[in-house]
Structures are given as C-alpha cells and as structure tokens.
Coordinates of C-alpha atoms and ligand atoms in Angstrom, one line a residue:
X840 CA -68.8 -55.0 42.4
X841 CA -70.8 -57.1 40.0
X842 CA -67.5 -58.8 38.9
X843 CA -68.8 -62.1 37.8
X844 CA -71.5 -60.5 35.6
X845 CA -69.0 -58.0 34.3
X846 CA -66.5 -60.8 33.4
X847 CA -69.2 -62.7 31.5
X848 CA -70.5 -59.7 29.6
X849 CA -67.1 -58.3 28.7
X850 CA -66.1 -61.8 27.4
X851 CA -69.1 -61.8 25.0
X852 CA -68.6 -58.2 23.8
X853 CA -64.9 -58.5 23.3
X854 CA -65.8 -61.2 20.9
X855 CA -68.2 -58.9 19.0
X856 CA -65.9 -55.9 19.0
X857 CA -63.0 -57.8 17.6
X858 CA -64.8 -58.7 14.3
X859 CA -64.9 -56.5 11.2
X860 CA -68.3 -57.8 10.0
X861 CA -71.3 -59.1 11.9
X862 CA -74.1 -61.4 10.7
X863 CA -77.5 -61.4 12.3
X864 CA -76.7 -64.9 13.6
X865 CA -73.6 -63.5 15.5
X866 CA -75.8 -61.0 17.3
X867 CA -78.4 -63.7 18.2
X868 CA -75.6 -66.0 19.5
X869 CA -74.2 -63.2 21.6
X870 CA -77.6 -62.4 23.0
X871 CA -78.1 -66.0 23.9
X872 CA -75.0 -65.8 26.1
X873 CA -76.0 -62.5 27.5
X874 CA -79.4 -63.9 28.4
X875 CA -77.7 -66.8 30.4
X876 CA -75.3 -64.4 32.1
X877 CA -78.2 -62.1 33.2
X878 CA -80.3 -65.1 34.5
X879 CA -77.3 -66.4 36.4
X880 CA -76.9 -62.9 37.9
X881 CA -80.4 -63.4 39.3
X882 CA -82.0 -60.7 37.1
X883 CA -85.8 -61.1 37.0
X884 CA -86.9 -63.0 33.9
X885 CA -89.3 -60.3 32.4
X886 CA -86.5 -57.8 32.8
X887 CA -84.1 -60.1 30.9
X888 CA -86.6 -60.7 28.1
X889 CA -87.3 -57.0 27.7
X890 CA -83.6 -56.3 27.5
X891 CA -82.7 -59.0 25.0
X892 CA -85.7 -58.1 22.8
X893 CA -84.8 -54.4 22.8
X894 CA -81.1 -55.0 22.0
X895 CA -81.9 -57.6 19.3
X896 CA -84.4 -55.3 17.6
X897 CA -82.2 -52.3 17.6
X898 CA -79.1 -54.2 16.5
X899 CA -80.7 -56.3 13.8
X900 CA -83.5 -54.0 12.5
X901 CA -81.3 -51.1 11.6
X902 CA -78.2 -50.3 9.6
X903 CA -75.9 -51.3 12.4
X904 CA -74.8 -54.6 10.9
X905 CA -73.9 -52.9 7.6
X906 CA -71.8 -50.2 9.3
X907 CA -68.0 -50.2 9.4
X908 CA -67.9 -50.9 13.2
X909 CA -70.9 -53.2 13.9
X910 CA -69.4 -54.7 17.0
X911 CA -68.9 -51.4 18.7
X912 CA -72.3 -50.2 17.8
X913 CA -73.9 -53.3 19.2
X914 CA -72.0 -52.8 22.4
X915 CA -73.2 -49.2 22.5
X916 CA -76.8 -50.4 22.2
X917 CA -76.2 -52.8 25.0
X918 CA -74.7 -50.1 27.2
X919 CA -77.7 -47.8 26.6
X920 CA -80.2 -50.5 27.4
X921 CA -78.3 -51.4 30.6
X922 CA -78.5 -47.8 31.7
X923 CA -82.2 -47.9 31.0
X924 CA -82.5 -51.1 33.0
X925 CA -80.8 -49.5 36.0
X926 CA -83.1 -46.6 36.0
X927 CA -82.2 -44.2 33.2
X928 CA -79.5 -41.7 32.5
X929 CA -79.8 -39.5 35.6
X930 CA -79.6 -40.4 39.3
X931 CA -82.8 -39.6 41.2
X932 CA -82.1 -37.1 44.0
X933 CA -83.7 -36.9 47.4
X934 CA -86.5 -34.4 47.8
X935 CA -85.0 -32.0 50.4
X936 CA -86.9 -28.8 49.6
X937 CA -90.0 -29.4 51.8
X938 CA -90.6 -27.5 54.9
X939 CA -88.0 -28.5 57.6
X940 CA -87.7 -30.8 59.3
X941 CA -87.8 -32.9 56.1
X942 CA -88.7 -36.4 57.4
X943 CA -86.9 -39.3 55.8
X944 CA -88.3 -42.7 57.0
X945 CA -86.0 -45.6 56.7
X946 CA -87.7 -49.0 56.4
X947 CA -86.5 -52.5 55.7
X948 CA -86.0 -56.0 57.2
X949 CA -83.6 -56.7 60.1
X950 CA -80.0 -57.1 59.0
X951 CA -80.5 -55.2 55.8
X952 CA -78.1 -52.4 56.9
X953 CA -80.9 -50.0 57.9
X954 CA -79.3 -48.5 61.0
X955 CA -75.9 -48.1 59.4
X956 CA -77.5 -46.6 56.3
X957 CA -79.4 -44.1 58.4
X958 CA -76.1 -42.8 59.9
X959 CA -74.4 -42.9 56.5
X960 CA -77.2 -40.8 55.1
X961 CA -77.0 -38.2 57.9
X962 CA -73.3 -37.9 57.3
X963 CA -73.8 -37.6 53.5
X964 CA -76.5 -34.9 54.0
X965 CA -74.2 -32.9 56.3
X966 CA -71.1 -33.2 54.0
X967 CA -72.7 -33.0 50.6
X968 CA -75.7 -30.8 51.2
X969 CA -74.8 -28.9 54.4
X970 CA -77.9 -30.2 56.1
X971 CA -78.2 -30.6 59.9
X972 CA -80.0 -33.9 60.7
X973 CA -81.4 -35.5 63.8
X974 CA -81.7 -39.3 63.9
X975 CA -84.3 -41.3 66.0
X976 CA -84.5 -45.0 66.4
X977 CA -88.0 -46.4 66.5
X978 CA -86.7 -50.0 66.8
X979 CA -88.0 -51.2 70.1
X980 CA -87.9 -54.9 69.1
X981 CA -84.2 -55.5 68.5
X982 CA -82.2 -55.3 71.7
X983 CA -79.7 -52.4 71.7
X984 CA -80.9 -51.0 68.3
X985 CA -81.6 -47.6 69.8
X986 CA -78.2 -47.6 71.5
X987 CA -76.5 -48.6 68.2
X988 CA -77.9 -45.5 66.5
X989 CA -76.8 -43.3 69.5
X990 CA -73.2 -44.6 69.1
X991 CA -73.2 -44.0 65.4
X992 CA -74.6 -40.5 66.0
X993 CA -71.6 -39.8 68.3
X994 CA -69.2 -41.0 65.6
X995 CA -70.6 -38.7 62.9
X996 CA -71.4 -35.9 65.3
X997 CA -75.2 -36.0 64.6
X998 CA -77.8 -35.5 67.3
X999 CA -79.9 -38.5 68.1
X1000 CA -83.2 -38.5 70.0
X1001 CA -82.6 -39.4 73.7
X1002 CA -83.9 -42.9 74.5
X1003 CA -87.0 -43.2 76.7
X1004 CA -87.3 -46.8 77.9
X1005 CA -90.6 -48.5 77.1
X1006 CA -91.9 -45.8 74.6
X1007 CA -93.7 -47.1 71.6
X1008 CA -92.7 -46.3 67.9
X1009 CA -95.6 -43.9 67.2
X1010 CA -94.9 -41.9 70.4
X1011 CA -91.2 -41.9 69.7
X1012 CA -92.0 -40.5 66.2
X1013 CA -94.1 -37.7 67.7
X1014 CA -91.4 -36.8 70.2
X1015 CA -88.7 -36.9 67.5
X1016 CA -90.7 -34.4 65.4
X1017 CA -91.0 -32.0 68.3
X1018 CA -87.3 -32.4 69.1
X1019 CA -86.2 -31.9 65.5
X1020 CA -88.3 -28.7 65.3
X1021 CA -86.9 -27.4 68.6
X1022 CA -83.3 -28.1 67.5
X1023 CA -84.0 -26.5 64.1
X1024 CA -82.9 -29.7 62.3
X1025 CA -83.2 -29.6 58.5
X1026 CA -83.8 -33.3 58.3
X1027 CA -85.3 -35.9 60.6
X1028 CA -84.2 -39.5 59.9
X1029 CA -86.5 -42.1 61.4
X1030 CA -84.9 -45.5 61.7
X1031 CA -87.9 -47.8 61.9
X1032 CA -88.0 -51.3 63.2
X1033 CA -87.1 -54.3 61.0
X1034 CA -88.2 -57.9 61.3
X1035 CA -86.8 -61.1 59.9
X1036 CA -89.8 -61.3 57.5
X1037 CA -92.4 -59.0 56.0
X1038 CA -95.4 -59.4 58.4
X1039 CA -98.6 -57.6 59.3
X1040 CA -97.4 -56.2 62.6
X1041 CA -94.4 -54.6 60.8
X1042 CA -96.5 -53.1 58.1
X1043 CA -99.1 -51.8 60.6
X1044 CA -96.4 -50.1 62.6
X1045 CA -94.9 -48.6 59.4
X1046 CA -98.2 -47.2 58.3
X1047 CA -98.9 -45.7 61.7
X1048 CA -95.4 -44.0 61.8
X1049 CA -95.9 -42.8 58.3
X1050 CA -99.2 -41.1 59.1
X1051 CA -97.9 -39.4 62.2
X1052 CA -94.7 -38.1 60.6
X1053 CA -95.8 -37.4 57.0
X1054 CA -92.4 -38.4 55.5
X1055 CA -91.1 -36.7 52.3
X1056 CA -89.0 -39.7 51.6
X1057 CA -89.6 -43.3 52.5
X1058 CA -86.4 -45.2 51.7
X1059 CA -86.3 -49.0 51.7
X1060 CA -83.0 -50.4 52.7
X1061 CA -82.4 -53.8 51.1
X1062 CA -79.4 -56.1 50.8
X1063 CA -78.0 -56.4 47.3
X1064 CA -76.8 -59.9 48.1
X1065 CA -80.3 -61.2 48.4
X1066 CA -81.0 -60.7 44.7
X1067 CA -84.6 -61.3 43.7
X1068 CA -85.7 -61.4 47.4
X1069 CA -84.7 -57.8 47.7
X1070 CA -87.0 -56.9 44.8
X1071 CA -89.8 -58.9 46.3
X1072 CA -89.4 -57.1 49.6
X1073 CA -89.6 -53.8 47.8
X1074 CA -92.8 -54.9 46.2
X1075 CA -94.3 -55.9 49.5
X1076 CA -93.3 -52.7 51.3
X1077 CA -94.5 -50.3 48.6
X1078 CA -98.0 -51.9 48.6
X1079 CA -98.3 -50.7 52.2
X1080 CA -96.3 -47.5 52.4
X1081 CA -95.4 -46.0 49.0
X1082 CA -91.7 -45.9 48.8
X1083 CA -89.8 -43.0 47.2
X1084 CA -86.6 -44.9 46.7
X1085 CA -84.3 -47.7 47.6
X1086 CA -80.9 -47.9 49.2
X1087 CA -79.1 -51.0 48.0
X1088 CA -76.6 -52.1 50.6
X1089 CA -73.6 -54.5 50.4
X1090 CA -73.1 -53.7 46.7
X1091 CA -69.4 -54.0 47.5
X1092 CA -69.7 -57.7 48.0
X1093 CA -72.2 -58.5 45.3
X1094 CA -70.6 -60.2 42.2
X1095 CA -74.0 -60.7 40.5
X1096 CA -76.1 -57.5 40.5
X1097 CA -79.5 -59.1 40.0
X1098 CA -81.2 -56.8 42.6
X1099 CA -79.8 -53.6 41.0
X1100 CA -80.7 -54.7 37.5
X1101 CA -84.3 -55.7 38.3
X1102 CA -85.4 -53.2 40.9
X1103 CA -86.5 -50.3 38.7
X1104 CA -88.5 -52.3 36.2
X1105 CA -90.1 -54.7 38.7
X1106 CA -91.0 -52.2 41.4
X1107 CA -91.0 -48.9 39.5
X1108 CA -88.8 -47.5 42.3
X1109 CA -85.5 -45.8 41.8
X1110 CA -82.4 -46.9 43.6
X1111 CA -81.2 -43.6 45.1
X1112 CA -78.1 -44.8 47.0
X1113 CA -75.7 -47.7 47.1
X1114 CA -74.0 -49.0 50.3
X1115 CA -70.5 -49.9 49.4
X1116 CA -68.9 -50.9 52.7
X1117 CA -69.2 -51.0 56.4
X1118 CA -67.6 -47.6 57.0
X1119 CA -69.9 -44.6 57.5
X1120 CA -68.6 -42.9 54.4
X1121 CA -69.4 -45.9 52.2
X1122 CA -72.6 -44.5 50.7
X1123 CA -72.7 -43.5 47.0
X1124 CA -75.4 -41.8 45.0
X1125 CA -76.6 -44.4 42.6
X1126 CA -75.7 -43.3 39.1
X1127 CA -77.1 -45.8 36.5
X1128 CA -74.6 -44.8 33.8
X1129 CA -71.6 -45.2 36.0
X1130 CA -72.8 -48.6 37.2
X1131 CA -73.4 -49.7 33.6
X1132 CA -69.9 -48.6 32.7
X1133 CA -68.5 -50.6 35.5
X1134 CA -70.4 -53.7 34.5
X1135 CA -69.2 -53.4 30.9
X1136 CA -65.6 -52.7 31.9
Ligands
GDP2459 P1 -80.1 -53.3 60.4 O1 -80.5 -54.5 61.3 O2 -80.9 -53.3 59.1 O3 -80.2 -52.0 61.1 O4 -78.6 -53.6 60.0 P2 -77.3 -52.9 60.5 O5 -77.3 -51.4 60.0 O6 -77.0 -53.1 61.9 O7 -76.2 -53.6 59.6 C1 -75.9 -55.0 59.7 C2 -74.5 -55.2 59.2 O8 -74.3 -55.0 57.9 C3 -73.4 -54.4 60.0 O9 -72.3 -55.2 60.3 C4 -73.1 -53.3 58.9 O10 -71.7 -52.8 59.1 C5 -73.2 -54.1 57.7 N1 -73.4 -53.3 56.5 C6 -74.4 -52.3 56.3 N2 -74.3 -51.8 55.1 C7 -73.3 -52.4 54.4 C8 -72.7 -52.2 53.1 O11 -73.1 -51.4 52.3 N3 -71.6 -53.0 52.8 C9 -71.1 -53.9 53.8 N4 -70.0 -54.6 53.4 N5 -71.6 -54.1 55.0 C10 -72.7 -53.3 55.3

C-alpha cells in the first residue's frame, strides 16, 4: 500500500536523519523532493502546498535546527502533518446510536466496489459491533446487481431484501425500511445504483432515496486507484446528498495514495474505511496515524 510514495519519502528522510546538523537549505532541498513525490502520487496541488508550507515553517521557524537531533525532529513534524492531511489523529466512527434501523446509504459510481463494500460493512458491523444488518440492493440498472448482493448476503449470513422484479429504487427503499423494522434489524444497508459517470439521473435518484430513507450515514465508495478523480467524484456527490464519510477501496493495489491524502482537505469528508482486498473481511477502519506510519516506513 502506497509503496512508491513510501519509498520516495523514506529515501528523503533517511538522508535527513543521518545528519548531525541541518541547515535551512537542507530542509528546503528535502521539501522540494517531498513536493515532487506528493505531486507524482497525485495529491491535489493546494494540499501539497499547505503541507510543504506547514512543515517548512515549523522546521525552520523554531529551535529545531539548533537541536541535537534536527533530522529526527523534522521527520516528526512531517509525520504529524501527514496525519493531519489524512484527517487527524483519530478515526471517525460510524454513527450507530440512532433509532434502529439505522440506515446507511451506500453511493458511488459503477465498479467502485460499492456492492462488495456493502457486504463487507454488514460483516464488519456484525463481528465488531454485534449489529444485525439487513441489506437491500436498489440497483435496477446493472444486470444481476441485486442477485450479486443476495449471493454475498448468503456468504456472510446476512439477510437481504427479497428481489421483486421491476420495482423502482424508491419503492424498494420503502419496502426495505418496512422489512428491516419487521425483522428488528439494527442496521439497514442500502446499496444504491451506480453509473459510469456522475449524471443528473443518478443524482435525482440518490436524493429521492435519501429523502425516503432518512439515512444516518451516507457513505461514498470510491476507488483509490483513480486518485484525483475519486476526490472530484466525492465533491460532486456531496453537493447533492451530503456525505458523512468515504470508503476508499482498492487501497491494497494503490502505490501512490493521492486520493487518501487529498480527500479530507479537498472535500471536508473523513475517510471512514479502507477496502484492502477482494475478500469480504478486507475492510479496515481508516486510522490516519497508522496510514501515516505505513507511508513513512
Ligand atoms: P460496484 O459496481 O461498485 O458494486 O463494484 P463491485 O462491488 O461489484 O466491485 C467490483 C470489483 O472490485 C469486484 O471484483 C470486487 O471484488 C473488487 N473490489 C472491491 N473492493 C476491493 C478492494 O478493496 N480491493 C480489491 N483488490 N478489489 C476490490
């Protein structure tokens, strides 16, 4: 995960750590290399600027360079700023205390990993929080999407809403709410339709489903490998249906990390989970500090 970025940055910082004394110019040279590494990782330009300015100011404007271990202190500053960039010290938990069934609406483009993430989340909620979920697919556009969720439901032993051919998303959402109440589910996961691009029809459907189901959480599923596009998709969605968080999938295959490092500051939305593989247990709570530690080796 984020290997190429990690290699680049550890290379720069090993150089800094190894020195007994540091001059202002050494820090500026190192920051120039960090800037290039972040841009090559597809981090948004304003986020890169903010990061470099913050690190440079803290490293140069204080007593850091006069200290006995200046290299280590600069690396500590970088690490703290990286955590900040990823969303702050703490992970942002799901809001699960609302009146059951707590509705979690899953939104995103086709192929982002939305259906898989819905099942992963149901499994996670059962195992980590002891919550009983029901899942319902509202995706009437993609052939076999509803069946796909039913199959995943069987694998993780989670109830799915029976499929009624020809029913439209808003009606499915209504039926799902009733069924979840009847079955005394703690959580109702709505897997909404995706399309290849953000378009008006998709957004209108999303809003209609949201107003019917009053979700406590609206989670956008985006593919980490798409870098800045993932961030732009998040911006477009949250203008229509305010998101409560992001699930970043395929982090296992992402060597660069641009989406993870830009998301919070460009969209204001926290990354709540990371998808780290195809298996249904490959979902991790997103911990900014742990991710920063991984990047810095
Ligand atoms: P949807 O169209 O958004 O519902 O996408 P799917 O849930 O059907 O996922 C598309 C493909 O991506 C499937 O082959 C999933 O197994 C795969 N996938 C989803 N999440 C991840 C992930 O975190 N890592 C990896 N490596 N593959 C994933």
